[in-house]
Amino acid sequence: MIDRDEVLHVARLARLQLSEQEVQAMTGELSAVLDHIAKIGELDLDNVSPTSHVVEVTGALRPDEPVASLTREVALAQAPAVSGDGFLVPSPQA
Amino acid sequence: MSAAAVEYEPVIGLEIHVQLATRTKMFCGCELSFGDPPNTHTCPVCLGLPGSLPVANARAVHFGLMIGMALGCELAPRSIFHRKNYFYPDLPKGYQISQYDEPLCSGGHLGDVRIHRVHLEEDAAKLVHVGASGRIHGSDASIVDFNRGGTPLAEIVTEPDLRSGEQAREWLTLLRTTLRQLGVSDVNMEEGSLRCDANISVRPVGTQALGVKTELKNMNSFRFIERGIRAEVSRQQKLLGEGGQVVQETLHFDPASERITSLRSKEEAHDYRYFPEPDLLPVAIEQAMLEEARAAMPELPAARAQRLEQEVGLSSDSAHQLAFRADLGDYFEAALSAKVDPAPPAQALANWVAGDLVGRLGGDDGEGAGGGAGGDPNHSRVQASALAALVGLVSAKRISVGAGRQVLDRLVAEGGDPLAIVQSEGLEAMDGGEDLSAIVAAALTANADAAERVRGGNAKAIGPIIGHVMRETKGRADGGEVTRLVNEQLGL
Amino acid sequence: MNNTDIFDLSSAQAVAAIDAGTLSSGELFDAYRARASNDELNCFTWLAEQAPKDATTPPSQSPLNGVPLAVKDLFCTEGVPSQSGSRILEGYRPPYTATAVARLEEAGATLLGKTNQDEFAMGSSTENSAYGPVRNPWDPERVPGGSSGGSAAAVAAGLAPWALGTDTGGSIRQPAALCGIVGLKPTYGAVSRYGMIAFASSLDQAGPLTRDVTDAALMLRHMVGRDPRDATSLQFPEEVSLPSAERLDGVRLGVPQELTGEGIEGGVLEAFQATLARAEELGAQVHSVQLPHAPHALSAYYILAPAECSSNLARFDGVRYGARAQDAHDLLDMYTRTRHDGFGAEVKRRIMLGTYALSSGYYDAYYGRAQRVRTKIAEDFKAAFAEVDLIVTPTAPTVAFRLGEKTADPWSMYLNDYCTVPMSLAGIPAISIPCGLSEGLPVGFQIAGPVFSENRLLDAAYALEQVLGFDGSPARVSGAGGPA
Ligand SMILES: [Mg+2]
Ligand SMILES: [Zn+2]
């Protein structure tokens, strides 16, 4: 179960605006999915270690050697808003 | 009345972000840059383009291990990168790759401050606020430059072992010297390669429990850190003394006004939703990596101080002074090993390096650009061997201290060979023979009042007499010899 | 060679025909380009205008001889739209090409087009695309499965000789099953993920969608290998060989009770059992095995995958690329409206679910537990592979369902992945081959093996394919080239 307030809190964490209709739909749908998922709560997993990676190797570091960067034109090419030589955004200080 | 009687003790911990001096970024091959045109050092990885993947920089791990070794940390055989999730325009992926519950290094200490942990992470990009001039849709705008984004950082977190702003500043100086000695960072606050936040609380003296702490952010010089901590400590002490309560918050110290302001944002408390970075496998520290890091370890300031004290025979103060400023230590050791005759005694040489020479070079506290490169004797005109020769001459009383200082002035200005300067200027010390005796006698006559007071037991009154002799001899007279003659002629 | 003959060729056969000089790569490309441009199933989101110059005269070093390749939209292709089925990436043209695509191109494949998919690979029906749903060539009123539905339908309908897809919880195998073609999810790490627009990083894996098993092996051969740009990629321990097995003598096939009973449609189960019987005729021994935690795989998956996706999709913030909401009055407004407008309903649902599962106070109950279930599932497989060589199940619990049939109830849609998700969580390879029809619609037979057992999987799949003799031509006839 997830309630309306939690949905709004999570939406804010995820930077998702939800319409009133979406909030209602989301509350019901997520609750239903969480009900199914809750079944893993019944398993005894006390002495089980978590798996983050199925790949049983480690390391894979990169040598500290430069590779070519993108040109600024290419870096900025897909940006919705640019100003001169950078990406333009509404100020976080505003 | 009883509240006012409580004395509050500051409890301070530091979080230091150090940019590592690798060639490339933490997770991509873009070259690090400082001051290059914006957005010219980016790639799909550090721009967070869809589909790109991080791969950790081996040298950043190597530097992390060296830092861990220098701070006596326990090095994790297997450490894990996590994602720290939050939205900000300087964070291209919407998360920072950092380390969380399994950092590269934990525990350890530097001096008498315990280290909590050292971990690796990536730096954010640079946001330039363009204010009203760059408004978009009626609101102020910022411009993002991703050149810095992804620079490797070591985050060093101390235990709350510091008790004053002054102590914090001294300790940071030691840390910076240590890091510079390791060669893992430029450790330059002005360029942002060393950044420090302080966690500050106070508690009644004699108690152990920690008070509510505040976090003082982004202080950009050691002086400001000292002053900021002092200001915040007194703010908290005053608040508690008046029966108030400290609120946990992030603060900003304005060095111009000495004012502390809250940085509390409109956002609710952060929930970073850390989880293991699925794009990176755990970092396993193999024996070879440990050996490589160990082999790269230079002598560190604490060890150097001990060696200078115990093996070279310097006073504890001198040993620390030279060891904690590596440029002075290096210069001193070069001078000490110079083949000069007569050879200078180590302690005298140390005094000249840390005193007269640094004073003349405008030696700062190591705070300025390049950490006091302005006062770095290695970059001065005074060859280490020249200073050794000079101090040798002074110690052998071949020239007086005053003459030695004159020679040093010349060396600082022009460089050159001290002996040649001594000879061309005729600065050889006068021996204690007739000439000096006569000049002392004349000085006593000219300063009869002072002579009388010295005779009356006021040793300090000798100043004007010695000054007279030095003027007459152009400083060539040996101060000790002059004093001896004064006392002798006054029948003392 | 006339066009009808061209479309009868598998990719491997086309390669051979070009080698023999009876077909040119230009001819082949043009034939498919013409057919794909008449795409009534909505398989493609972008089509190449023409083959690149060198594709008409492939260098002798290019073993794939210029054979055209359809590529799922989420693979970044330099200068070519790569939108991952999302509004938020409409018109996005990346400055680089994904390693898997680049390797296939280096081997001589020619990019034919980008295929439609569920938005950010989240879905099992390809109805969650901002560019409209894909239809199943066996019945245009039905879904092709997903999320690689465009790739699967294009191959089944003969609009492309083969296609590249990705599989996170079944997104290659399930659409392959529903469209009556072959789909292979390799061992996690066998193929580089660099340039694949991520859904769930610890599960995503690229693989082939092909008309037959030989083509799957041929494509896989040119995809695998360690990529220094993907830290989780691995060196494939041997060459991927073209399958040749005719028998299954001594091969122990394990049938997990948990994935072959309740919840599997009757017709699907029948086709599965019939295929097991054919396997026994070929000499295989069929054993019952247990995967006790498999019934919990879906729950674990629907925590882990959304958790990773919630983080992977945080980069779509309207700053560096993609759509941005207009006239935002501040940064927060820009973020929240950009993401509201740019993401579809299922993507939002999973971002919400994943954010919730990772959020303070819920991590241990959801994400932490799911990681432990994952450990148990991997252990279940290890134990089973101590007794049998391969594990077989139906690929999907049902045949292709009608458009709109499951969109209202997310969990009913998620159940499509019931048989495929356990292998994804364990990181092991699995292949789906068409094994017959139920109600006139294809049924998939899934074969899974231990890590890096691809060659054995392909051999077993090939041996079965020969005796099953599945006929995919109805889809190729109805799927394209004008009204069915
Ligand atoms: Mg940090
Ligand atoms: Zn980069």
Coordinates of C-alpha atoms in Angstrom, one line a residue, chain C residues 236-427:
Chain C
F236 CA 33.7 -14.5 -24.2
P237 CA 35.6 -17.6 -23.4
E238 CA 35.4 -19.3 -26.8
E239 CA 34.4 -18.5 -30.4
V240 CA 30.6 -18.6 -31.0
S241 CA 30.3 -21.5 -33.4
L242 CA 27.6 -22.0 -36.0
P243 CA 25.3 -24.8 -34.7
S244 CA 25.4 -28.2 -36.3
A245 CA 24.0 -30.7 -33.8
E246 CA 21.5 -33.2 -35.1
R247 CA 20.9 -35.2 -32.0
L248 CA 20.5 -34.4 -28.3
D249 CA 21.9 -37.7 -27.1
G250 CA 22.7 -37.6 -23.4
V251 CA 21.7 -34.0 -23.0
R252 CA 19.8 -33.7 -19.7
L253 CA 16.9 -31.2 -20.0
G254 CA 15.5 -29.9 -16.7
V255 CA 11.9 -28.9 -16.5
P256 CA 11.2 -26.6 -13.5
Q257 CA 7.8 -27.4 -12.0
E258 CA 7.5 -23.8 -10.9
L259 CA 7.6 -22.4 -14.5
T260 CA 5.6 -25.1 -16.2
G261 CA 2.4 -25.3 -14.3
E262 CA 0.0 -22.7 -13.0
G263 CA -0.4 -19.6 -15.0
I264 CA 0.7 -21.1 -18.3
E265 CA -2.0 -21.2 -21.0
G266 CA -3.2 -24.7 -22.0
G267 CA -2.2 -24.3 -25.7
V268 CA 1.2 -23.1 -24.8
L269 CA 1.7 -25.9 -22.4
E270 CA 0.7 -28.4 -25.0
A271 CA 3.1 -27.1 -27.6
F272 CA 5.8 -27.1 -24.8
Q273 CA 5.1 -30.8 -24.0
A274 CA 5.1 -31.8 -27.6
T275 CA 8.5 -30.2 -28.0
L276 CA 9.8 -32.1 -25.0
A277 CA 8.7 -35.3 -26.7
R278 CA 10.6 -34.3 -29.8
A279 CA 13.6 -33.6 -27.7
E280 CA 13.4 -37.1 -26.2
E281 CA 13.2 -38.6 -29.6
L282 CA 16.4 -36.8 -30.4
G283 CA 18.0 -38.6 -27.4
A284 CA 17.5 -36.0 -24.6
Q285 CA 16.7 -37.1 -21.1
V286 CA 14.0 -35.0 -19.5
H287 CA 14.2 -34.4 -15.8
S288 CA 12.1 -32.5 -13.4
V289 CA 14.0 -29.8 -11.5
Q290 CA 13.2 -27.3 -8.8
L291 CA 13.7 -23.6 -8.8
P292 CA 12.0 -22.9 -5.5
H293 CA 12.5 -19.1 -5.7
A294 CA 11.5 -18.7 -9.3
P295 CA 7.9 -17.8 -8.3
H296 CA 9.3 -14.8 -6.5
A297 CA 11.5 -13.7 -9.4
L298 CA 8.9 -11.3 -10.8
S299 CA 8.5 -9.5 -7.4
A300 CA 12.3 -9.1 -7.1
Y301 CA 12.5 -8.0 -10.7
Y302 CA 9.8 -5.4 -10.3
I303 CA 11.8 -3.9 -7.4
L304 CA 15.3 -4.1 -8.8
A305 CA 14.6 -3.0 -12.4
P306 CA 12.4 0.0 -11.5
A307 CA 15.0 1.0 -8.8
E308 CA 17.8 1.1 -11.4
C309 CA 15.5 2.7 -14.0
S310 CA 14.5 5.5 -11.6
S311 CA 18.2 6.4 -11.3
N312 CA 19.1 5.7 -15.0
L313 CA 16.3 8.0 -16.2
A314 CA 17.2 10.9 -13.9
R315 CA 19.5 12.2 -16.6
F316 CA 16.5 13.1 -18.7
D317 CA 16.2 16.5 -17.1
G318 CA 15.9 18.9 -20.1
V319 CA 19.4 20.3 -19.7
R320 CA 21.8 18.7 -22.2
Y321 CA 19.5 17.0 -24.7
G322 CA 16.0 16.0 -25.4
A323 CA 12.8 17.9 -24.9
R324 CA 12.4 20.6 -22.3
A325 CA 9.1 22.0 -21.0
Q326 CA 8.7 25.6 -22.3
D327 CA 8.3 28.7 -20.1
A328 CA 9.3 27.1 -16.9
H329 CA 9.2 29.7 -14.1
D330 CA 12.0 28.1 -12.2
L331 CA 14.4 25.1 -12.2
L332 CA 12.1 22.8 -10.2
D333 CA 9.2 23.6 -12.6
M334 CA 11.5 22.9 -15.6
Y335 CA 12.5 19.5 -14.2
T336 CA 9.0 18.3 -13.1
R337 CA 7.2 19.5 -16.2
T338 CA 9.9 18.3 -18.6
R339 CA 9.7 14.8 -17.1
H340 CA 5.9 14.9 -16.8
D341 CA 5.5 15.8 -20.5
G342 CA 8.4 13.6 -21.7
F343 CA 7.6 10.3 -20.1
G344 CA 4.7 8.0 -20.8
A345 CA 2.5 6.4 -18.1
E346 CA 4.4 3.1 -17.7
V347 CA 7.8 4.8 -17.4
K348 CA 6.4 7.1 -14.8
R349 CA 4.9 4.2 -12.9
R350 CA 8.3 2.5 -12.8
I351 CA 10.2 5.6 -11.9
M352 CA 7.8 6.0 -9.0
L353 CA 8.0 2.4 -8.0
G354 CA 11.8 2.5 -8.1
T355 CA 12.1 5.8 -6.3
Y356 CA 9.9 4.5 -3.6
A357 CA 11.8 1.2 -3.2
L358 CA 15.0 3.1 -2.7
S359 CA 13.7 5.8 -0.6
S360 CA 14.6 6.3 3.0
G361 CA 12.8 3.8 5.3
Y362 CA 11.9 1.4 2.5
Y363 CA 15.3 0.3 1.1
D364 CA 15.7 -2.7 3.3
A365 CA 12.2 -4.0 2.9
Y366 CA 12.2 -3.7 -0.9
Y367 CA 15.6 -3.2 -2.6
G368 CA 17.6 -5.0 0.0
R369 CA 15.2 -8.0 0.1
A370 CA 15.0 -8.1 -3.7
Q371 CA 18.8 -8.4 -3.9
R372 CA 18.7 -11.3 -1.5
V373 CA 16.0 -13.0 -3.5
R374 CA 18.2 -12.5 -6.5
T375 CA 21.0 -14.4 -4.7
K376 CA 18.6 -17.3 -4.0
I377 CA 17.4 -17.5 -7.6
A378 CA 21.0 -17.6 -8.8
E379 CA 21.7 -20.4 -6.3
D380 CA 18.6 -22.3 -7.4
F381 CA 19.9 -22.3 -11.0
K382 CA 23.4 -23.4 -9.8
A383 CA 21.9 -26.3 -7.9
A384 CA 19.7 -27.3 -10.9
F385 CA 22.7 -27.1 -13.3
A386 CA 24.4 -29.6 -11.1
E387 CA 21.8 -32.1 -12.1
V388 CA 20.9 -31.1 -15.7
D389 CA 22.6 -29.5 -18.6
L390 CA 19.9 -27.1 -19.7
I391 CA 16.6 -25.9 -18.4
V392 CA 13.6 -25.6 -20.6
T393 CA 10.3 -23.7 -20.1
P394 CA 7.7 -22.1 -22.3
T395 CA 9.0 -18.6 -23.1
A396 CA 5.8 -16.7 -22.4
P397 CA 2.7 -17.9 -20.5
T398 CA 0.4 -17.0 -23.4
V399 CA 0.4 -16.5 -27.1
A400 CA 0.1 -12.9 -28.5
F401 CA -2.7 -11.1 -26.8
R402 CA -4.9 -8.3 -28.2
L403 CA -3.8 -4.7 -28.2
G404 CA -5.2 -3.0 -25.1
E405 CA -6.0 -6.3 -23.4
K406 CA -3.6 -5.9 -20.5
T407 CA -2.8 -2.2 -20.4
A408 CA -5.3 -1.4 -17.7
D409 CA -3.7 -3.8 -15.2
P410 CA 0.1 -3.5 -14.9
W411 CA 0.6 -6.7 -13.0
S412 CA -1.3 -8.7 -15.6
M413 CA 1.2 -7.3 -18.2
Y414 CA 4.1 -8.0 -15.9
L415 CA 3.1 -11.7 -15.7
N416 CA 4.2 -12.0 -19.4
D417 CA 7.8 -12.1 -18.0
Y418 CA 7.1 -14.8 -15.5
C419 CA 9.2 -17.5 -17.3
T420 CA 11.9 -15.2 -18.6
V421 CA 12.7 -13.0 -15.6
P422 CA 14.4 -15.7 -13.4
M423 CA 17.2 -16.2 -16.0
S424 CA 17.7 -12.4 -16.3
L425 CA 18.1 -12.1 -12.5
A426 CA 20.7 -15.0 -12.6
G427 CA 22.5 -13.4 -15.6

